[in-house]
mmCIF file of C-alpha atoms and ligand atoms in Angstrom:
data_model
loop_
_atom_site.group_PDB
_atom_site.id
_atom_site.type_symbol
_atom_site.label_atom_id
_atom_site.label_comp_id
_atom_site.label_asym_id
_atom_site.label_seq_id
_atom_site.Cartn_x
_atom_site.Cartn_y
_atom_site.Cartn_z
ATOM 1 C CA UNK A 1121 -24.942 -8.026 2.830
ATOM 2 C CA UNK A 1122 -23.551 -4.550 2.380
ATOM 3 C CA UNK A 1123 -24.287 -1.060 3.650
ATOM 4 C CA UNK A 1124 -26.514 -0.354 0.642
ATOM 5 C CA UNK A 1125 -28.972 -3.076 1.670
ATOM 6 C CA UNK A 1126 -29.601 -1.146 4.861
ATOM 7 C CA UNK A 1127 -31.290 1.563 2.796
ATOM 8 C CA UNK A 1128 -29.281 4.374 4.333
ATOM 9 C CA UNK A 1129 -29.199 7.659 2.463
ATOM 10 C CA UNK A 1130 -25.995 7.944 0.497
ATOM 11 C CA UNK A 1131 -23.598 10.850 1.083
ATOM 12 C CA UNK A 1132 -25.253 11.372 4.442
ATOM 13 C CA UNK A 1133 -23.755 14.389 6.157
ATOM 14 C CA UNK A 1134 -21.185 15.173 3.489
ATOM 15 C CA UNK A 1135 -20.828 18.405 1.625
ATOM 16 C CA UNK A 1136 -20.851 16.821 -1.834
ATOM 17 C CA UNK A 1137 -17.154 17.437 -2.397
ATOM 18 C CA UNK A 1138 -16.275 13.742 -2.385
ATOM 19 C CA UNK A 1139 -14.968 11.976 -5.497
ATOM 20 C CA UNK A 1140 -17.448 9.832 -7.443
ATOM 21 C CA UNK A 1141 -14.951 6.993 -7.902
ATOM 22 C CA UNK A 1142 -11.960 5.717 -5.926
ATOM 23 C CA UNK A 1143 -9.222 3.355 -7.044
ATOM 24 C CA UNK A 1144 -8.377 0.831 -4.357
ATOM 25 C CA UNK A 1145 -4.682 -0.083 -4.412
ATOM 26 C CA UNK A 1146 -4.661 -3.521 -2.800
ATOM 27 C CA UNK A 1147 -1.438 -4.102 -0.853
ATOM 28 C CA UNK A 1148 -2.335 -7.303 1.023
ATOM 29 C CA UNK A 1149 -0.198 -9.696 -1.045
ATOM 30 C CA UNK A 1150 2.880 -7.480 -0.498
ATOM 31 C CA UNK A 1151 2.490 -5.287 2.589
ATOM 32 C CA UNK A 1152 0.308 -7.880 4.287
ATOM 33 C CA UNK A 1153 2.332 -10.991 3.646
ATOM 34 C CA UNK A 1154 5.773 -9.371 4.105
ATOM 35 C CA UNK A 1155 4.993 -9.180 7.803
ATOM 36 C CA UNK A 1156 3.834 -12.742 8.413
ATOM 37 C CA UNK A 1157 5.900 -14.701 10.918
ATOM 38 C CA UNK A 1158 5.834 -17.691 8.577
ATOM 39 C CA UNK A 1159 6.509 -17.715 4.863
ATOM 40 C CA UNK A 1160 3.216 -18.230 3.038
ATOM 41 C CA UNK A 1161 3.514 -20.909 0.312
ATOM 42 C CA UNK A 1162 3.609 -19.565 -3.231
ATOM 43 C CA UNK A 1163 0.468 -21.566 -4.142
ATOM 44 C CA UNK A 1164 -1.462 -19.720 -1.416
ATOM 45 C CA UNK A 1165 -0.136 -16.359 -2.633
ATOM 46 C CA UNK A 1166 -1.201 -17.174 -6.198
ATOM 47 C CA UNK A 1167 -4.690 -18.162 -5.105
ATOM 48 C CA UNK A 1168 -4.918 -15.027 -2.934
ATOM 49 C CA UNK A 1169 -4.025 -12.820 -5.910
ATOM 50 C CA UNK A 1170 -6.528 -14.561 -8.144
ATOM 51 C CA UNK A 1171 -9.344 -14.363 -5.606
ATOM 52 C CA UNK A 1172 -8.661 -10.652 -5.139
ATOM 53 C CA UNK A 1173 -8.814 -10.095 -8.905
ATOM 54 C CA UNK A 1174 -12.079 -12.048 -9.140
ATOM 55 C CA UNK A 1175 -13.489 -9.890 -6.322
ATOM 56 C CA UNK A 1176 -13.003 -6.893 -8.618
ATOM 57 C CA UNK A 1177 -9.735 -5.377 -7.396
ATOM 58 C CA UNK A 1178 -7.782 -4.048 -10.359
ATOM 59 C CA UNK A 1179 -4.504 -3.041 -8.697
ATOM 60 C CA UNK A 1180 -2.799 -5.826 -6.796
ATOM 61 C CA UNK A 1181 0.613 -5.062 -5.349
ATOM 62 C CA UNK A 1182 1.991 -8.527 -5.827
ATOM 63 C CA UNK A 1183 5.428 -8.769 -4.191
ATOM 64 C CA UNK A 1184 8.806 -7.069 -3.686
ATOM 65 C CA UNK A 1185 12.162 -7.451 -5.388
ATOM 66 C CA UNK A 1186 14.023 -6.496 -2.217
ATOM 67 C CA UNK A 1187 16.915 -8.392 -0.679
ATOM 68 C CA UNK A 1188 15.590 -11.847 0.244
ATOM 69 C CA UNK A 1189 17.521 -11.751 3.527
ATOM 70 C CA UNK A 1190 15.757 -8.533 4.503
ATOM 71 C CA UNK A 1191 12.263 -9.812 3.657
ATOM 72 C CA UNK A 1192 12.374 -13.619 3.379
ATOM 73 C CA UNK A 1193 8.568 -13.726 3.222
ATOM 74 C CA UNK A 1194 8.798 -12.376 -0.358
ATOM 75 C CA UNK A 1195 11.923 -14.232 -1.488
ATOM 76 C CA UNK A 1196 9.790 -16.164 -3.978
ATOM 77 C CA UNK A 1197 9.065 -13.066 -6.114
ATOM 78 C CA UNK A 1198 10.451 -14.604 -9.335
ATOM 79 C CA UNK A 1199 8.576 -17.857 -8.873
ATOM 80 C CA UNK A 1200 5.362 -16.043 -7.977
ATOM 81 C CA UNK A 1201 5.400 -13.882 -11.098
ATOM 82 C CA UNK A 1202 6.436 -16.734 -13.398
ATOM 83 C CA UNK A 1203 3.455 -18.789 -12.197
ATOM 84 C CA UNK A 1204 0.953 -15.912 -12.100
ATOM 85 C CA UNK A 1205 -1.840 -15.917 -14.703
ATOM 86 C CA UNK A 1206 -2.605 -12.209 -14.970
ATOM 87 C CA UNK A 1207 -6.280 -11.327 -15.276
ATOM 88 C CA UNK A 1208 -7.376 -8.866 -17.959
ATOM 89 C CA UNK A 1209 -7.640 -5.330 -16.680
ATOM 90 C CA UNK A 1210 -5.602 -6.052 -13.530
ATOM 91 C CA UNK A 1211 -2.171 -4.546 -12.898
ATOM 92 C CA UNK A 1212 0.344 -6.203 -10.610
ATOM 93 C CA UNK A 1213 2.856 -3.599 -9.378
ATOM 94 C CA UNK A 1214 5.907 -4.721 -7.388
ATOM 95 C CA UNK A 1215 8.254 -2.970 -4.962
ATOM 96 C CA UNK A 1216 11.785 -2.278 -6.160
ATOM 97 C CA UNK A 1217 14.439 -0.574 -3.989
ATOM 98 C CA UNK A 1218 17.545 -0.465 -6.177
ATOM 99 C CA UNK A 1219 19.250 -1.368 -9.474
ATOM 100 C CA UNK A 1220 19.485 -5.056 -8.550
ATOM 101 C CA UNK A 1221 15.769 -5.096 -7.739
ATOM 102 C CA UNK A 1222 14.935 -3.374 -11.016
ATOM 103 C CA UNK A 1223 16.911 -5.858 -13.096
ATOM 104 C CA UNK A 1224 15.121 -8.725 -11.323
ATOM 105 C CA UNK A 1225 11.742 -7.054 -11.885
ATOM 106 C CA UNK A 1226 12.472 -6.395 -15.566
ATOM 107 C CA UNK A 1227 13.553 -10.005 -16.061
ATOM 108 C CA UNK A 1228 10.228 -11.059 -14.514
ATOM 109 C CA UNK A 1229 8.386 -8.924 -17.081
ATOM 110 C CA UNK A 1230 6.684 -6.424 -14.775
ATOM 111 C CA UNK A 1231 5.094 -3.259 -16.156
ATOM 112 C CA UNK A 1232 4.591 -1.289 -12.968
ATOM 113 C CA UNK A 1233 6.986 -0.771 -10.060
ATOM 114 C CA UNK A 1234 7.014 1.216 -6.834
ATOM 115 C CA UNK A 1235 10.056 2.645 -5.098
ATOM 116 C CA UNK A 1236 9.796 3.327 -1.386
ATOM 117 C CA UNK A 1237 11.485 6.303 0.207
ATOM 118 C CA UNK A 1238 11.522 7.327 3.847
ATOM 119 C CA UNK A 1239 10.550 10.748 5.166
ATOM 120 C CA UNK A 1240 12.963 10.295 8.074
ATOM 121 C CA UNK A 1241 16.664 9.615 8.497
ATOM 122 C CA UNK A 1242 16.243 6.790 11.015
ATOM 123 C CA UNK A 1243 13.761 4.793 8.974
ATOM 124 C CA UNK A 1244 15.854 5.282 5.811
ATOM 125 C CA UNK A 1245 18.702 3.646 7.710
ATOM 126 C CA UNK A 1246 16.621 0.856 9.212
ATOM 127 C CA UNK A 1247 14.527 0.009 6.158
ATOM 128 C CA UNK A 1248 16.980 0.749 3.356
ATOM 129 C CA UNK A 1249 20.422 0.713 4.983
ATOM 130 C CA UNK A 1250 20.734 4.218 3.577
ATOM 131 C CA UNK A 1251 19.965 7.796 4.729
ATOM 132 C CA UNK A 1252 17.412 10.548 4.141
ATOM 133 C CA UNK A 1253 19.498 12.150 1.424
ATOM 134 C CA UNK A 1254 21.503 9.098 0.353
ATOM 135 C CA UNK A 1255 18.350 7.129 -0.521
ATOM 136 C CA UNK A 1256 17.905 9.214 -3.669
ATOM 137 C CA UNK A 1257 21.196 7.984 -5.097
ATOM 138 C CA UNK A 1258 19.507 4.567 -5.054
ATOM 139 C CA UNK A 1259 16.060 5.587 -6.315
ATOM 140 C CA UNK A 1260 16.729 8.226 -8.942
ATOM 141 C CA UNK A 1261 18.573 5.980 -11.424
ATOM 142 C CA UNK A 1262 15.994 3.220 -10.819
ATOM 143 C CA UNK A 1263 13.108 5.560 -11.619
ATOM 144 C CA UNK A 1264 14.898 6.897 -14.724
ATOM 145 C CA UNK A 1265 15.752 3.440 -16.059
ATOM 146 C CA UNK A 1266 12.292 2.103 -15.319
ATOM 147 C CA UNK A 1267 10.681 5.005 -17.165
ATOM 148 C CA UNK A 1268 13.019 4.477 -20.116
ATOM 149 C CA UNK A 1269 11.956 0.832 -20.183
ATOM 150 C CA UNK A 1270 8.330 1.991 -20.384
ATOM 151 C CA UNK A 1271 7.332 1.114 -16.815
ATOM 152 C CA UNK A 1272 5.003 3.138 -14.660
ATOM 153 C CA UNK A 1273 6.609 4.098 -11.331
ATOM 154 C CA UNK A 1274 4.861 4.844 -8.076
ATOM 155 C CA UNK A 1275 6.726 6.467 -5.196
ATOM 156 C CA UNK A 1276 5.970 5.563 -1.605
ATOM 157 C CA UNK A 1277 6.927 7.919 1.196
ATOM 158 C CA UNK A 1278 7.007 6.163 4.576
ATOM 159 C CA UNK A 1279 6.627 7.775 8.023
ATOM 160 C CA UNK A 1280 4.789 10.843 6.689
ATOM 161 C CA UNK A 1281 2.884 11.491 9.898
ATOM 162 C CA UNK A 1282 5.194 10.311 12.656
ATOM 163 C CA UNK A 1283 8.193 8.089 13.201
ATOM 164 C CA UNK A 1284 8.759 5.722 16.145
ATOM 165 C CA UNK A 1285 12.350 6.934 16.646
ATOM 166 C CA UNK A 1286 12.089 10.606 15.643
ATOM 167 C CA UNK A 1287 8.544 11.491 16.731
ATOM 168 C CA UNK A 1288 6.707 14.169 14.761
ATOM 169 C CA UNK A 1289 7.748 14.520 11.124
ATOM 170 C CA UNK A 1290 7.519 18.050 9.668
ATOM 171 C CA UNK A 1291 5.222 18.197 6.636
ATOM 172 C CA UNK A 1292 7.891 20.201 4.783
ATOM 173 C CA UNK A 1293 10.284 17.254 5.185
ATOM 174 C CA UNK A 1294 7.661 14.896 3.725
ATOM 175 C CA UNK A 1295 7.099 17.329 0.871
ATOM 176 C CA UNK A 1296 10.820 17.538 0.097
ATOM 177 C CA UNK A 1297 11.065 13.732 -0.194
ATOM 178 C CA UNK A 1298 7.838 13.451 -2.216
ATOM 179 C CA UNK A 1299 8.783 16.241 -4.610
ATOM 180 C CA UNK A 1300 12.116 14.600 -5.342
ATOM 181 C CA UNK A 1301 10.363 11.360 -6.251
ATOM 182 C CA UNK A 1302 7.896 13.175 -8.512
ATOM 183 C CA UNK A 1303 10.684 15.204 -10.121
ATOM 184 C CA UNK A 1304 12.600 11.982 -10.767
ATOM 185 C CA UNK A 1305 9.636 10.600 -12.729
ATOM 186 C CA UNK A 1306 7.159 8.939 -10.353
ATOM 187 C CA UNK A 1307 3.601 9.239 -11.629
ATOM 188 C CA UNK A 1308 1.987 8.911 -8.206
ATOM 189 C CA UNK A 1309 3.000 9.365 -4.582
ATOM 190 C CA UNK A 1310 1.583 7.222 -1.817
ATOM 191 C CA UNK A 1311 1.771 9.047 1.515
ATOM 192 C CA UNK A 1312 2.288 6.392 4.164
ATOM 193 C CA UNK A 1313 1.296 6.496 7.797
ATOM 194 C CA UNK A 1314 3.548 3.514 8.429
ATOM 195 C CA UNK A 1315 2.861 3.305 12.165
ATOM 196 C CA UNK A 1316 -0.733 4.511 12.129
ATOM 197 C CA UNK A 1317 -0.372 7.674 14.232
ATOM 198 C CA UNK A 1318 -2.031 10.154 11.835
ATOM 199 C CA UNK A 1319 -5.310 11.859 12.632
ATOM 200 C CA UNK A 1320 -7.675 13.634 10.250
ATOM 201 C CA UNK A 1321 -6.051 17.000 11.008
ATOM 202 C CA UNK A 1322 -2.515 15.842 10.230
ATOM 203 C CA UNK A 1323 -3.737 14.161 7.046
ATOM 204 C CA UNK A 1324 -5.328 17.403 5.884
ATOM 205 C CA UNK A 1325 -2.183 19.333 6.789
ATOM 206 C CA UNK A 1326 0.154 17.071 4.821
ATOM 207 C CA UNK A 1327 -2.118 17.000 1.770
ATOM 208 C CA UNK A 1328 -2.508 20.795 1.920
ATOM 209 C CA UNK A 1329 1.283 21.128 2.096
ATOM 210 C CA UNK A 1330 1.632 19.181 -1.157
ATOM 211 C CA UNK A 1331 -1.138 20.973 -3.029
ATOM 212 C CA UNK A 1332 0.117 24.397 -1.841
ATOM 213 C CA UNK A 1333 3.466 23.455 -3.406
ATOM 214 C CA UNK A 1334 1.749 22.786 -6.745
ATOM 215 C CA UNK A 1335 1.389 18.983 -6.567
ATOM 216 C CA UNK A 1336 -1.908 17.864 -8.118
ATOM 217 C CA UNK A 1337 -4.094 16.071 -5.589
ATOM 218 C CA UNK A 1338 -4.769 13.453 -8.279
ATOM 219 C CA UNK A 1339 -1.092 12.468 -8.048
ATOM 220 C CA UNK A 1340 -1.445 11.629 -4.350
ATOM 221 C CA UNK A 1341 -2.558 8.362 -2.780
ATOM 222 C CA UNK A 1342 -2.890 7.598 0.915
ATOM 223 C CA UNK A 1343 -1.679 4.556 2.826
ATOM 224 C CA UNK A 1344 -2.980 4.189 6.355
ATOM 225 C CA UNK A 1345 -2.392 1.688 9.122
ATOM 226 C CA UNK A 1346 -5.053 1.200 11.752
ATOM 227 C CA UNK A 1347 -2.879 1.071 14.902
ATOM 228 C CA UNK A 1348 -4.953 3.673 16.755
ATOM 229 C CA UNK A 1349 -8.243 3.040 14.938
ATOM 230 C CA UNK A 1350 -7.909 6.185 12.821
ATOM 231 C CA UNK A 1351 -7.476 4.701 9.349
ATOM 232 C CA UNK A 1352 -11.069 5.224 8.169
ATOM 233 C CA UNK A 1353 -11.349 8.736 9.622
ATOM 234 C CA UNK A 1354 -8.054 9.573 7.936
ATOM 235 C CA UNK A 1355 -9.300 8.132 4.662
ATOM 236 C CA UNK A 1356 -12.430 10.265 4.801
ATOM 237 C CA UNK A 1357 -10.294 13.349 5.448
ATOM 238 C CA UNK A 1358 -8.170 12.512 2.396
ATOM 239 C CA UNK A 1359 -11.235 11.877 0.200
ATOM 240 C CA UNK A 1360 -12.613 15.259 1.210
ATOM 241 C CA UNK A 1361 -9.335 16.796 0.074
ATOM 242 C CA UNK A 1362 -9.837 15.175 -3.350
ATOM 243 C CA UNK A 1363 -7.607 12.084 -3.087
ATOM 244 C CA UNK A 1364 -8.924 9.301 -5.355
ATOM 245 C CA UNK A 1365 -6.465 6.439 -4.747
ATOM 246 C CA UNK A 1366 -6.519 4.648 -1.391
ATOM 247 C CA UNK A 1367 -4.206 1.799 -0.365
ATOM 248 C CA UNK A 1368 -5.673 -0.988 1.727
ATOM 249 C CA UNK A 1369 -5.116 -4.610 2.540
ATOM 250 C CA UNK A 1370 -7.683 -7.408 2.307
ATOM 251 C CA UNK A 1371 -8.676 -8.506 5.782
ATOM 252 C CA UNK A 1372 -6.409 -5.841 7.333
ATOM 253 C CA UNK A 1373 -3.256 -7.920 6.914
ATOM 254 C CA UNK A 1374 -0.023 -6.079 7.280
ATOM 255 C CA UNK A 1375 2.585 -4.126 9.113
ATOM 256 C CA UNK A 1376 6.204 -3.438 8.380
ATOM 257 C CA UNK A 1377 9.078 -5.724 9.388
ATOM 258 C CA UNK A 1378 11.338 -2.699 10.011
ATOM 259 C CA UNK A 1379 8.867 -0.683 12.136
ATOM 260 C CA UNK A 1380 7.665 -2.841 15.016
ATOM 261 C CA UNK A 1381 4.902 -0.456 16.006
ATOM 262 C CA UNK A 1382 3.254 -0.797 12.585
ATOM 263 C CA UNK A 1383 0.115 -2.928 12.787
ATOM 264 C CA UNK A 1384 -2.269 -3.947 10.059
ATOM 265 C CA UNK A 1385 -3.178 -1.780 7.104
ATOM 266 C CA UNK A 1386 -6.598 -0.276 6.655
ATOM 267 C CA UNK A 1387 -8.722 -3.312 5.758
ATOM 268 C CA UNK A 1388 -10.068 -3.254 2.200
ATOM 269 C CA UNK A 1389 -13.444 -4.495 3.455
ATOM 270 C CA UNK A 1390 -13.709 -1.589 5.919
ATOM 271 C CA UNK A 1391 -12.792 0.826 3.130
ATOM 272 C CA UNK A 1392 -15.403 -0.696 0.798
ATOM 273 C CA UNK A 1393 -18.090 -0.327 3.480
ATOM 274 C CA UNK A 1394 -17.215 3.365 3.887
ATOM 275 C CA UNK A 1395 -17.172 3.979 0.124
ATOM 276 C CA UNK A 1396 -20.503 2.201 -0.345
ATOM 277 C CA UNK A 1397 -22.075 4.347 2.329
ATOM 278 C CA UNK A 1398 -20.782 7.466 0.636
ATOM 279 C CA UNK A 1399 -22.005 6.360 -2.789
ATOM 280 C CA UNK A 1400 -18.450 6.274 -4.168
ATOM 281 C CA UNK A 1401 -17.786 3.721 -6.924
ATOM 282 C CA UNK A 1402 -14.945 1.230 -6.429
ATOM 283 C CA UNK A 1403 -15.807 -1.890 -8.428
ATOM 284 C CA UNK A 1404 -15.293 -4.434 -5.631
ATOM 285 C CA UNK A 1405 -17.691 -7.253 -4.723
ATOM 286 C CA UNK A 1406 -17.697 -7.098 -0.907
ATOM 287 C CA UNK A 1407 -19.070 -10.611 -0.383
ATOM 288 C CA UNK A 1408 -16.382 -12.152 -2.588
ATOM 289 C CA UNK A 1409 -13.733 -10.120 -0.805
ATOM 290 C CA UNK A 1410 -14.919 -11.172 2.661
ATOM 291 C CA UNK A 1411 -14.921 -14.805 1.502
ATOM 292 C CA UNK A 1412 -11.336 -14.332 0.347
ATOM 293 C CA UNK A 1413 -10.257 -12.890 3.681
ATOM 294 C CA UNK A 1414 -11.995 -15.673 5.605
ATOM 295 C CA UNK A 1415 -10.167 -18.173 3.400
ATOM 296 C CA UNK A 1416 -6.861 -16.331 3.972
ATOM 297 C CA UNK A 1417 -7.442 -16.287 7.735
ATOM 298 C CA UNK A 1418 -7.696 -20.062 7.637
ATOM 299 C CA UNK A 1419 -4.409 -20.264 5.722
ATOM 300 C CA UNK A 1420 -2.716 -18.024 8.315
ATOM 301 C CA UNK A 1421 -4.407 -19.658 11.304
ATOM 302 C CA UNK A 1422 -5.821 -16.496 12.893
ATOM 303 C CA UNK A 1423 -8.876 -14.286 12.482
ATOM 304 C CA UNK A 1424 -8.921 -11.141 10.386
ATOM 305 C CA UNK A 1425 -8.713 -7.890 12.373
ATOM 306 C CA UNK A 1426 -11.160 -6.247 9.923
ATOM 307 C CA UNK A 1427 -14.379 -5.194 11.655
ATOM 308 C CA UNK A 1428 -16.364 -5.677 8.457
ATOM 309 C CA UNK A 1429 -14.965 -9.166 7.875
ATOM 310 C CA UNK A 1430 -15.849 -10.106 11.470
ATOM 311 C CA UNK A 1431 -19.353 -8.672 11.155
ATOM 312 C CA UNK A 1432 -20.170 -10.254 7.813
ATOM 313 C CA UNK A 1433 -18.422 -13.584 8.281
ATOM 314 C CA UNK A 1434 -20.591 -14.155 11.351
HETATM 315 C C1 ACO B 1357 7.146 0.703 4.656
HETATM 316 C C2 ACO B 1357 7.365 -0.586 3.937
HETATM 317 O O1 ACO B 1357 6.572 -1.479 4.013
HETATM 318 S S1 ACO B 1357 8.731 -0.705 2.949
HETATM 319 C C3 ACO B 1357 8.878 -2.400 2.552
HETATM 320 C C4 ACO B 1357 9.462 -3.247 3.649
HETATM 321 N N1 ACO B 1357 10.901 -3.137 3.772
HETATM 322 C C5 ACO B 1357 11.724 -3.708 2.872
HETATM 323 O O2 ACO B 1357 11.316 -4.338 1.920
HETATM 324 C C6 ACO B 1357 13.201 -3.512 3.146
HETATM 325 C C7 ACO B 1357 13.951 -3.548 1.853
HETATM 326 N N2 ACO B 1357 15.383 -3.275 2.060
HETATM 327 C C8 ACO B 1357 16.332 -3.996 1.419
HETATM 328 O O3 ACO B 1357 16.057 -4.943 0.697
HETATM 329 C C9 ACO B 1357 17.772 -3.578 1.638
HETATM 330 O O4 ACO B 1357 17.808 -2.624 2.650
HETATM 331 C C10 ACO B 1357 18.410 -2.946 0.373
HETATM 332 C C11 ACO B 1357 18.513 -3.998 -0.719
HETATM 333 C C12 ACO B 1357 17.618 -1.742 -0.100
HETATM 334 C C13 ACO B 1357 19.814 -2.454 0.724
HETATM 335 O O5 ACO B 1357 20.513 -3.497 1.395
HETATM 336 P P1 ACO B 1357 22.122 -3.515 1.400
HETATM 337 O O6 ACO B 1357 22.545 -4.671 2.222
HETATM 338 O O7 ACO B 1357 22.608 -2.153 1.766
HETATM 339 O O8 ACO B 1357 22.429 -3.791 -0.137
HETATM 340 P P2 ACO B 1357 23.803 -3.681 -0.921
HETATM 341 O O9 ACO B 1357 23.551 -2.792 -2.083
HETATM 342 O O10 ACO B 1357 24.927 -3.315 0.017
HETATM 343 O O11 ACO B 1357 24.023 -5.152 -1.467
HETATM 344 C C14 ACO B 1357 24.380 -6.231 -0.595
HETATM 345 C C15 ACO B 1357 24.128 -7.548 -1.302
HETATM 346 O O12 ACO B 1357 22.727 -7.701 -1.506
HETATM 347 C C16 ACO B 1357 22.451 -7.895 -2.892
HETATM 348 N N3 ACO B 1357 21.223 -7.153 -3.204
HETATM 349 C C17 ACO B 1357 21.047 -5.812 -3.100
HETATM 350 N N4 ACO B 1357 19.807 -5.485 -3.481
HETATM 351 C C18 ACO B 1357 19.202 -6.637 -3.827
HETATM 352 C C19 ACO B 1357 17.904 -6.904 -4.330
HETATM 353 N N5 ACO B 1357 17.003 -5.943 -4.556
HETATM 354 N N6 ACO B 1357 17.591 -8.186 -4.602
HETATM 355 C C20 ACO B 1357 18.496 -9.176 -4.375
HETATM 356 N N7 ACO B 1357 19.737 -8.966 -3.904
HETATM 357 C C21 ACO B 1357 20.091 -7.694 -3.640
HETATM 358 C C22 ACO B 1357 23.636 -7.311 -3.614
HETATM 359 O O13 ACO B 1357 23.756 -7.892 -4.894
HETATM 360 C C23 ACO B 1357 24.759 -7.655 -2.674
HETATM 361 O O14 ACO B 1357 25.094 -9.017 -2.866
HETATM 362 P P3 ACO B 1357 26.604 -9.533 -2.686
HETATM 363 O O15 ACO B 1357 26.922 -9.286 -1.249
HETATM 364 O O16 ACO B 1357 26.507 -10.978 -3.060
HETATM 365 O O17 ACO B 1357 27.402 -8.694 -3.625
#
């Protein structure tokens, strides 16, 4: 069952300024599984990816080519991609931090990568062993070489709305990091609320800061974590600002190994329920997705934190 079967009026209470279609950028296989205490077997990861594709998701962030000692949960990136049977119409972007990561990703035959910058000094040090300014010496050549090789490059910016060590993060600082990634050749920026502290007002403020600086809202995506239960409200605020790409994680898996206060991502099922209620197209079969998350919960040995999964799985 979905929200449409309830016969509720679509676009209830909205001003009609919402997009008609949203692209869901599914991060469960990467952002979700990178934070699991145990390494998930590659066979389970492959089945997870395939189930997500069959449920209608067309962007599946598959894994990371980061240092295996930093994120052992994704140390099987080469094996995963070599055994993956890509589905037609589905893209499988991967995270790449540096030149070594790019050469591994190119050898694995990827066509879409994402670099991941930090909006703060402390998280750049903790997550990348780098610094707020120094991180660009790592990313800029990677973006240039990837573009030359014909790859599409997304840029993540982490800690856009608050940082566990530095507190509030000025929107101008987020803009400076994001602009540098776009200027280096990223085609899209994903604005990350890595620890889930954003509220609708701060989301609007950061998006307004980018658009006032001339960044097209179509080049922005949002990436929310649900630590304080704000992920859906924040998503709605972003949609109202014209954002059309939303990151989420099947079943609400996720977190970040280098930011302990980061809990699960916005659950894809919860996002789908919201989009359905707003009459926004997304192409995902909710029942198939819930089945996938129930299956994944069994593999991980704990229930999904997604409210929609809990409600529909009975
Ligand atoms: C918000 C989020 O969710 S972001 C995603 C979650 N966080 C992450 O994935 C963290 C990723 N961070 C990292 O992998 C690391 O911090 C790095 C690779 C960026 C930098 O780590 P450093 O230790 O400074 O790397 P450095 O360049 O000094 O290289 C050290 C060694 O690692 C190796 N190495 C570096 N990068 C990689 C890579 N991408 N893949 C494999 N090996 C690598 C080098 O070859 C070198 O090996 P050697 O000692 O045998 O010569």
